[in-house]
C-alpha cells in the first residue's frame, strides 16, 4: 500500500528496535512516507543510526524535549531539509524510577513536574513548532495508556501525566482543526519495550493481560504501527481529538473472565 506517498513524518521517541516508534516508522516507510527521526539522549545515537539506515532515513537529530533550544533546533533543521511536513509522531514518556516503584501519595513536586513536562507538555511544545510546518494541514499522534483513566498499581504519576496528555490532545485538536491539522492518541496495551523493561513485575503484567483481554493475547508494536498509519493517513480524515484503543479490547471489560486456574 502507498497510503503516505509524498508525505513527510517526523518521529520523536525512537530508542531501539523494540520501540513503539519503530513499529510506526516501519508501517510509514512501507507506505511510501519520507521519515525524519529524533532521539532523546546522545547514548541512543548508536542504536538509532542503524535503524535509520534500514529505512533510508537521512534526517536523524538528537532532541531532549525538556529543552526548547533542542526542539527549535530540530524543527529549524527539518524546515531546511523538508520545507513542510505532514505528520508528527510523539512517542515520548518519562517518570523517575522512584515514582513508579513507590506509592503515588509520596510523589514529590519535582517528580510530578518532571513526568508532566516530559510526558505531556512536550506534545504541546512539539505541536507549536510542527503546526508551523504544516501549511497544507496534517496529522499529529501521541501514545497513551489506560492508566490515565483508571488507577493501575505503580503507574502512579505517569497516569496523571497521561490524563494531561489526553486532555492536551483534545485542546490541540480544537485549536488546530481550523488549520486542517488533526490530533489523536493511541492507547496501547502493555508491550515489552525499553521503557517497560524498567518496570518491576512487567512480565507478570503481560501475562495477566494476555489471559484476560477479549482477544486472549497482548498487542505488538506492528499493530500500533498499522493503527498509526490509519490515523495519519487520509483514511481517518474525519477523526480528531480521539483516543483509539489498541489493547486487544482490555478497556471494554467491567469484570474480566476468570482464568482457568481461578479458585
Ligand atoms: P521506548 O523506551 O522505546 O520509548 C520511550 C522514548 O521516550 C525513548 O525513545 C526515550 O528516549 C524517550 N524520551 C524519554 N525522555 C525523553 C526526553 N527528555 N526527550 C526526548 N525523548 C525522551 O518505550 P515505548 O514503550 O515505545 O514508549 C513510547 C510511548 O508509548 C510512551 O509515551 C509510552 O508511555 C507509550 N506507551 C507504552 C506502552 C508500553 O507498554 N510499552 C503502552 C502504552 C503507551
Ligand atoms: O508509559 C509507560 C512507561 C513509561 C515509563 C517507563 C519508565 C521506566 C524507566 C516512564 N518512565 C520510566 N522511567 C524509568 O526510569 N507504559 C505504558 C508502560 C508501563 O509502565 C507501567 C505499566 C505499563 C503498562 C508501570 C506500572 C504499571 C504498568
CSV table of C-alpha atoms and ligand atoms in Angstrom, one decimal:
chain,number,residue,atom,x,y,z
A,1,UNK,CA,0.0,0.0,0.0
A,2,UNK,CA,1.0,3.6,-0.5
A,3,UNK,CA,-1.2,5.4,1.9
A,4,UNK,CA,1.5,8.0,2.8
A,5,UNK,CA,3.1,8.5,-0.7
A,6,UNK,CA,4.5,12.0,-0.9
A,7,UNK,CA,4.1,12.7,2.8
A,8,UNK,CA,6.8,13.5,5.4
A,9,UNK,CA,6.7,12.4,9.0
A,10,UNK,CA,8.8,13.5,12.0
A,11,UNK,CA,9.0,10.8,14.6
A,12,UNK,CA,10.1,11.6,18.3
A,13,UNK,CA,10.8,8.8,20.7
A,14,UNK,CA,12.7,6.2,18.8
A,15,UNK,CA,15.1,4.3,21.2
A,16,UNK,CA,15.7,0.9,19.6
A,17,UNK,CA,14.0,-1.8,17.5
A,18,UNK,CA,11.6,-2.6,20.3
A,19,UNK,CA,10.2,1.0,20.5
A,20,UNK,CA,6.6,1.6,19.6
A,21,UNK,CA,8.0,4.4,17.4
A,22,UNK,CA,9.9,1.7,15.4
A,23,UNK,CA,6.6,-0.1,14.7
A,24,UNK,CA,5.2,3.2,13.4
A,25,UNK,CA,8.3,4.0,11.4
A,26,UNK,CA,8.2,0.6,9.6
A,27,UNK,CA,4.5,1.0,8.7
A,28,UNK,CA,5.0,4.5,7.4
A,29,UNK,CA,8.1,3.5,5.4
A,30,UNK,CA,6.2,0.6,3.8
A,31,UNK,CA,3.5,3.1,2.7
A,32,UNK,CA,5.8,5.5,0.9
A,33,UNK,CA,6.4,8.1,3.6
A,34,UNK,CA,9.6,10.1,3.9
A,35,UNK,CA,10.8,10.0,7.5
A,36,UNK,CA,12.8,12.0,10.0
A,37,UNK,CA,13.9,10.7,13.4
A,38,UNK,CA,14.7,12.3,16.7
A,39,UNK,CA,16.1,10.6,19.8
A,40,UNK,CA,16.2,11.7,23.4
A,41,UNK,CA,19.7,11.1,24.7
A,42,UNK,CA,23.1,11.1,23.0
A,43,UNK,CA,23.7,7.4,24.0
A,44,UNK,CA,20.9,6.3,21.8
A,45,UNK,CA,22.6,7.5,18.6
A,46,UNK,CA,24.4,4.2,18.1
A,47,UNK,CA,21.1,2.4,18.4
A,48,UNK,CA,19.0,4.7,16.2
A,49,UNK,CA,21.6,5.2,13.3
A,50,UNK,CA,21.4,1.6,12.1
A,51,UNK,CA,17.6,1.7,12.2
A,52,UNK,CA,17.6,4.9,10.2
A,53,UNK,CA,19.9,3.1,7.7
A,54,UNK,CA,17.3,0.2,7.3
A,55,UNK,CA,14.6,2.7,6.2
A,56,UNK,CA,16.9,5.0,4.2
A,57,UNK,CA,16.3,7.8,6.7
A,58,UNK,CA,19.0,10.6,6.5
A,59,UNK,CA,17.4,13.0,8.9
A,60,UNK,CA,18.4,11.9,12.5
A,61,UNK,CA,18.7,14.5,15.2
A,62,UNK,CA,19.1,14.4,19.0
A,63,UNK,CA,16.3,16.3,20.9
A,64,UNK,CA,15.7,16.5,24.7
A,65,UNK,CA,12.1,17.5,24.8
A,66,UNK,CA,12.6,19.4,28.1
A,67,UNK,CA,14.8,21.9,26.2
A,68,UNK,CA,13.2,24.5,24.0
A,69,UNK,CA,16.6,25.1,22.2
A,70,UNK,CA,16.7,21.4,21.2
A,71,UNK,CA,13.2,21.5,19.9
A,72,UNK,CA,13.8,24.7,17.9
A,73,UNK,CA,17.0,23.2,16.5
A,74,UNK,CA,15.2,20.0,15.2
A,75,UNK,CA,12.4,22.0,13.6
A,76,UNK,CA,14.8,24.5,12.0
A,77,UNK,CA,16.7,21.6,10.5
A,78,UNK,CA,13.5,19.9,9.4
A,79,UNK,CA,12.3,23.1,7.7
A,80,UNK,CA,15.6,23.3,5.8
A,81,UNK,CA,15.6,19.6,4.9
A,82,UNK,CA,11.9,19.0,4.1
A,83,UNK,CA,10.3,22.5,3.7
A,84,UNK,CA,7.0,21.3,5.1
A,85,UNK,CA,5.9,18.2,7.0
A,86,UNK,CA,2.6,16.3,7.1
A,87,UNK,CA,2.9,14.1,10.2
A,88,UNK,CA,4.2,14.4,13.8
A,89,UNK,CA,4.6,11.3,16.0
A,90,UNK,CA,5.1,11.9,19.7
A,91,UNK,CA,6.2,8.6,21.4
A,92,UNK,CA,7.9,10.0,24.5
A,93,UNK,CA,7.4,9.5,28.2
A,94,UNK,CA,9.4,9.5,31.4
A,95,UNK,CA,8.9,9.5,35.1
A,96,UNK,CA,11.6,8.9,37.8
A,97,UNK,CA,12.0,5.3,38.7
A,98,UNK,CA,11.3,6.1,42.4
A,99,UNK,CA,7.9,7.5,41.5
A,100,UNK,CA,6.9,4.3,39.6
A,101,UNK,CA,8.3,2.0,42.3
A,102,UNK,CA,6.7,3.6,45.4
A,103,UNK,CA,3.3,4.9,46.3
A,104,UNK,CA,1.6,7.7,44.3
A,105,UNK,CA,0.9,9.6,47.5
A,106,UNK,CA,4.6,10.1,48.0
A,107,UNK,CA,5.2,11.8,44.6
A,108,UNK,CA,7.5,14.8,45.0
A,109,UNK,CA,6.8,18.2,43.5
A,110,UNK,CA,9.9,17.6,41.4
A,111,UNK,CA,8.9,14.2,40.2
A,112,UNK,CA,5.4,15.3,39.3
A,113,UNK,CA,6.7,18.3,37.3
A,114,UNK,CA,9.3,16.2,35.5
A,115,UNK,CA,6.8,13.5,34.5
A,116,UNK,CA,4.3,16.0,33.2
A,117,UNK,CA,6.9,18.1,31.4
A,118,UNK,CA,8.4,15.2,29.5
A,119,UNK,CA,5.3,13.1,29.0
A,120,UNK,CA,2.6,15.7,28.5
A,121,UNK,CA,3.8,19.3,27.9
A,122,UNK,CA,6.3,18.1,25.3
A,123,UNK,CA,3.4,17.3,22.9
A,124,UNK,CA,2.3,20.9,23.2
A,125,UNK,CA,5.8,22.2,22.7
A,126,UNK,CA,6.3,20.0,19.6
A,127,UNK,CA,2.8,20.8,18.2
A,128,UNK,CA,3.6,24.6,18.4
A,129,UNK,CA,6.6,24.1,16.0
A,130,UNK,CA,5.1,21.3,13.9
A,131,UNK,CA,1.9,23.2,13.1
A,132,UNK,CA,4.1,26.0,11.6
A,133,UNK,CA,5.5,23.4,9.1
A,134,UNK,CA,2.0,22.1,8.2
A,135,UNK,CA,0.6,24.8,5.8
A,136,UNK,CA,-1.4,22.2,3.9
A,137,UNK,CA,-2.7,20.6,7.2
A,138,UNK,CA,-1.5,17.4,8.7
A,139,UNK,CA,-1.9,14.8,11.4
A,140,UNK,CA,-0.3,14.6,14.9
A,141,UNK,CA,-0.3,11.4,17.0
A,142,UNK,CA,0.8,10.6,20.5
A,143,UNK,CA,0.9,7.4,22.6
A,144,UNK,CA,-1.1,6.9,25.8
A,145,UNK,CA,-2.1,4.2,28.3
A,146,UNK,CA,-5.2,3.2,30.2
A,147,UNK,CA,-3.5,4.2,33.5
A,148,UNK,CA,-4.7,7.7,32.6
A,149,UNK,CA,-8.3,6.7,33.3
A,150,UNK,CA,-8.1,4.0,35.9
A,151,UNK,CA,-5.7,3.7,38.8
A,152,UNK,CA,-3.2,1.0,37.9
A,153,UNK,CA,-0.7,-0.2,40.5
A,154,UNK,CA,2.7,1.6,40.1
A,155,UNK,CA,1.7,3.6,37.0
A,156,UNK,CA,1.3,6.4,39.5
A,157,UNK,CA,2.4,9.8,38.3
A,158,UNK,CA,2.6,8.5,34.7
A,159,UNK,CA,-1.2,8.0,34.9
A,160,UNK,CA,-1.6,11.7,35.9
A,161,UNK,CA,0.7,12.7,33.0
A,162,UNK,CA,-1.2,10.6,30.5
A,163,UNK,CA,-4.5,12.1,31.7
A,164,UNK,CA,-2.9,15.6,31.0
A,165,UNK,CA,-1.6,14.3,27.6
A,166,UNK,CA,-5.1,13.0,26.5
A,167,UNK,CA,-6.7,16.3,27.5
A,168,UNK,CA,-4.0,18.1,25.6
A,169,UNK,CA,-4.9,16.1,22.5
A,170,UNK,CA,-8.5,17.4,22.7
A,171,UNK,CA,-7.4,21.0,23.2
A,172,UNK,CA,-4.8,20.8,20.4
A,173,UNK,CA,-7.4,19.2,18.2
A,174,UNK,CA,-9.8,22.1,18.9
A,175,UNK,CA,-7.1,24.8,18.2
A,176,UNK,CA,-5.5,23.2,15.1
A,177,UNK,CA,-8.6,21.8,13.5
A,178,UNK,CA,-9.4,25.0,11.6
A,179,UNK,CA,-5.9,24.7,10.0
A,180,UNK,CA,-6.6,21.2,8.8
A,181,UNK,CA,-4.5,19.6,11.4
A,182,UNK,CA,-5.8,16.5,13.2
A,183,UNK,CA,-4.5,15.4,16.6
A,184,UNK,CA,-5.2,12.0,18.1
A,185,UNK,CA,-3.8,9.4,20.6
A,186,UNK,CA,-3.4,5.6,20.5
A,187,UNK,CA,-4.0,4.0,23.9
A,188,UNK,CA,-1.8,0.9,23.6
A,189,UNK,CA,-1.9,-2.2,25.8
A,190,UNK,CA,1.3,-3.2,27.6
A,191,UNK,CA,4.2,-4.1,25.3
A,192,UNK,CA,7.7,-5.1,26.2
A,193,UNK,CA,9.9,-2.1,25.2
A,194,UNK,CA,12.9,-0.4,26.8
A,195,UNK,CA,10.5,1.8,28.8
A,196,UNK,CA,8.6,-1.2,30.0
A,197,UNK,CA,11.8,-3.2,30.8
A,198,UNK,CA,12.5,-0.7,33.6
A,199,UNK,CA,9.2,-1.6,35.4
A,200,UNK,CA,9.4,-4.3,38.1
A,201,UNK,CA,6.9,-7.1,37.5
A,202,UNK,CA,6.2,-6.1,33.9
A,203,UNK,CA,6.3,-9.7,32.7
A,204,UNK,CA,3.7,-10.7,35.2
A,205,UNK,CA,1.5,-7.8,34.0
A,206,UNK,CA,1.9,-9.0,30.4
A,207,UNK,CA,0.7,-12.5,31.4
A,208,UNK,CA,-2.2,-11.0,33.4
A,209,UNK,CA,-3.5,-9.1,30.4
A,210,UNK,CA,-2.8,-11.9,27.9
A,211,UNK,CA,-5.1,-14.2,29.9
A,212,UNK,CA,-7.9,-11.6,30.3
A,213,UNK,CA,-8.2,-9.4,27.2
A,214,UNK,CA,-11.2,-10.3,25.0
A,215,UNK,CA,-8.7,-11.5,22.4
A,216,UNK,CA,-6.7,-13.5,25.0
A,217,UNK,CA,-3.4,-12.1,23.9
A,218,UNK,CA,-1.4,-8.9,24.0
A,219,UNK,CA,-0.7,-6.4,21.2
A,220,UNK,CA,2.6,-5.7,19.5
A,221,UNK,CA,4.5,-2.8,18.0
A,222,UNK,CA,3.4,-3.6,14.4
A,223,UNK,CA,-0.3,-3.4,15.4
A,224,UNK,CA,0.3,0.1,16.9
A,225,UNK,CA,2.2,1.0,13.7
A,226,UNK,CA,-0.8,-0.1,11.5
A,227,UNK,CA,-3.3,1.9,13.5
A,228,UNK,CA,-0.9,4.9,13.4
A,229,UNK,CA,-0.8,4.5,9.7
A,230,UNK,CA,-4.6,4.8,9.5
A,231,UNK,CA,-4.7,7.7,11.9
A,232,UNK,CA,-2.1,9.6,10.0
A,233,UNK,CA,-3.4,8.9,6.5
A,234,UNK,CA,-6.5,10.3,4.7
A,235,UNK,CA,-8.4,7.1,5.6
A,236,UNK,CA,-9.2,8.7,9.0
A,237,UNK,CA,-9.8,12.2,7.6
A,238,UNK,CA,-12.9,12.8,9.8
A,239,UNK,CA,-11.3,11.9,13.1
A,240,UNK,CA,-9.6,14.3,15.5
A,241,UNK,CA,-9.2,14.7,19.3
A,242,UNK,CA,-9.8,11.0,19.7
A,243,UNK,CA,-8.2,8.2,21.8
A,244,UNK,CA,-8.1,5.0,19.9
A,245,UNK,CA,-7.5,1.8,21.9
A,246,UNK,CA,-5.1,-0.8,20.5
A,247,UNK,CA,-5.3,-3.1,23.6
A,248,UNK,CA,-6.9,-6.4,22.4
A,249,UNK,CA,-10.1,-5.0,24.0
A,250,UNK,CA,-8.9,-4.8,27.6
A,251,UNK,CA,-10.5,-1.4,28.3
A,252,UNK,CA,-14.1,-2.5,27.5
A,253,UNK,CA,-14.2,-5.0,30.3
A,254,UNK,CA,-16.1,-4.3,33.6
A,255,UNK,CA,-15.0,-7.6,35.0
A,256,UNK,CA,-12.6,-9.9,33.3
A,257,UNK,CA,-13.4,-13.6,32.6
A,258,UNK,CA,-11.7,-15.6,35.4
A,259,UNK,CA,-8.6,-17.5,34.2
A,260,UNK,CA,-8.8,-21.3,34.1
A,261,UNK,CA,-6.9,-21.8,37.4
A,262,UNK,CA,-9.1,-19.3,39.3
A,263,UNK,CA,-10.0,-20.5,42.8
B,1,LIG,P1,10.7,3.5,24.4
B,1,LIG,O1,11.6,3.4,25.6
B,1,LIG,O2,11.1,2.7,23.2
B,1,LIG,O3,10.3,4.9,24.1
B,1,LIG,C1,10.3,6.0,25.0
B,1,LIG,C2,11.1,7.1,24.4
B,1,LIG,O4,11.0,8.3,25.2
B,1,LIG,C3,12.5,6.8,24.3
B,1,LIG,O5,12.9,6.9,22.9
B,1,LIG,C4,13.2,7.9,25.1
B,1,LIG,O6,14.5,8.2,24.7
B,1,LIG,C5,12.2,9.0,25.0
B,1,LIG,N1,12.4,10.0,26.0
B,1,LIG,C6,12.4,10.0,27.4
B,1,LIG,N2,12.7,11.2,27.9
B,1,LIG,C7,13.0,12.0,26.8
B,1,LIG,C8,13.3,13.4,26.7
B,1,LIG,N3,13.6,14.2,27.8
B,1,LIG,N4,13.5,13.9,25.5
B,1,LIG,C9,13.2,13.2,24.4
B,1,LIG,N5,12.9,11.9,24.4
B,1,LIG,C10,12.7,11.3,25.6
B,1,LIG,O7,9.3,2.8,25.0
B,1,LIG,P2,7.9,2.8,24.3
B,1,LIG,O8,7.2,1.8,25.2
B,1,LIG,O9,8.0,2.6,22.9
B,1,LIG,O10,7.2,4.2,24.7
B,1,LIG,C11,6.8,5.1,23.7
B,1,LIG,C12,5.4,5.7,24.2
B,1,LIG,O11,4.4,4.7,24.2
B,1,LIG,C13,5.5,6.3,25.5
B,1,LIG,O12,4.7,7.5,25.5
B,1,LIG,C14,4.8,5.3,26.4
B,1,LIG,O13,4.2,5.9,27.5
B,1,LIG,C15,3.7,4.8,25.4
B,1,LIG,N6,3.1,3.6,25.8
B,1,LIG,C16,3.9,2.4,26.0
B,1,LIG,C17,3.3,1.2,26.3
B,1,LIG,C18,4.1,0.0,26.6
B,1,LIG,O14,3.5,-0.9,27.3
B,1,LIG,N7,5.3,-0.1,26.2
B,1,LIG,C19,1.9,1.2,26.4
B,1,LIG,C20,1.1,2.3,26.1
B,1,LIG,C21,1.8,3.5,25.8
B,2,LIG,O1,4.2,4.6,29.8
B,2,LIG,C1,4.7,3.5,30.1
B,2,LIG,C2,6.0,3.5,30.8
B,2,LIG,C3,6.8,4.8,30.6
B,2,LIG,C4,7.9,4.9,31.5
B,2,LIG,C5,8.8,3.9,31.8
B,2,LIG,C6,9.9,4.1,32.7
B,2,LIG,C7,10.9,3.0,33.1
B,2,LIG,C8,12.2,3.5,33.4
B,2,LIG,C9,8.2,6.2,32.1
B,2,LIG,N1,9.2,6.4,32.9
B,2,LIG,C10,10.1,5.4,33.2
B,2,LIG,N2,11.2,5.7,34.0
B,2,LIG,C11,12.2,4.8,34.2
B,2,LIG,O2,13.1,5.1,35.0
B,2,LIG,N3,4.0,2.4,29.9
B,2,LIG,C12,2.6,2.5,29.4
B,2,LIG,C13,4.5,1.0,30.2
B,2,LIG,C14,4.0,0.7,31.5
B,2,LIG,O3,4.7,1.1,32.6
B,2,LIG,C15,4.0,0.7,33.7
B,2,LIG,C16,2.9,-0.1,33.3
B,2,LIG,C17,2.9,-0.1,31.9
B,2,LIG,C18,1.9,-0.7,31.0
B,2,LIG,C19,4.2,0.9,35.1
B,2,LIG,C20,3.4,0.3,36.0
B,2,LIG,C21,2.3,-0.4,35.7
B,2,LIG,C22,2.0,-0.6,34.3
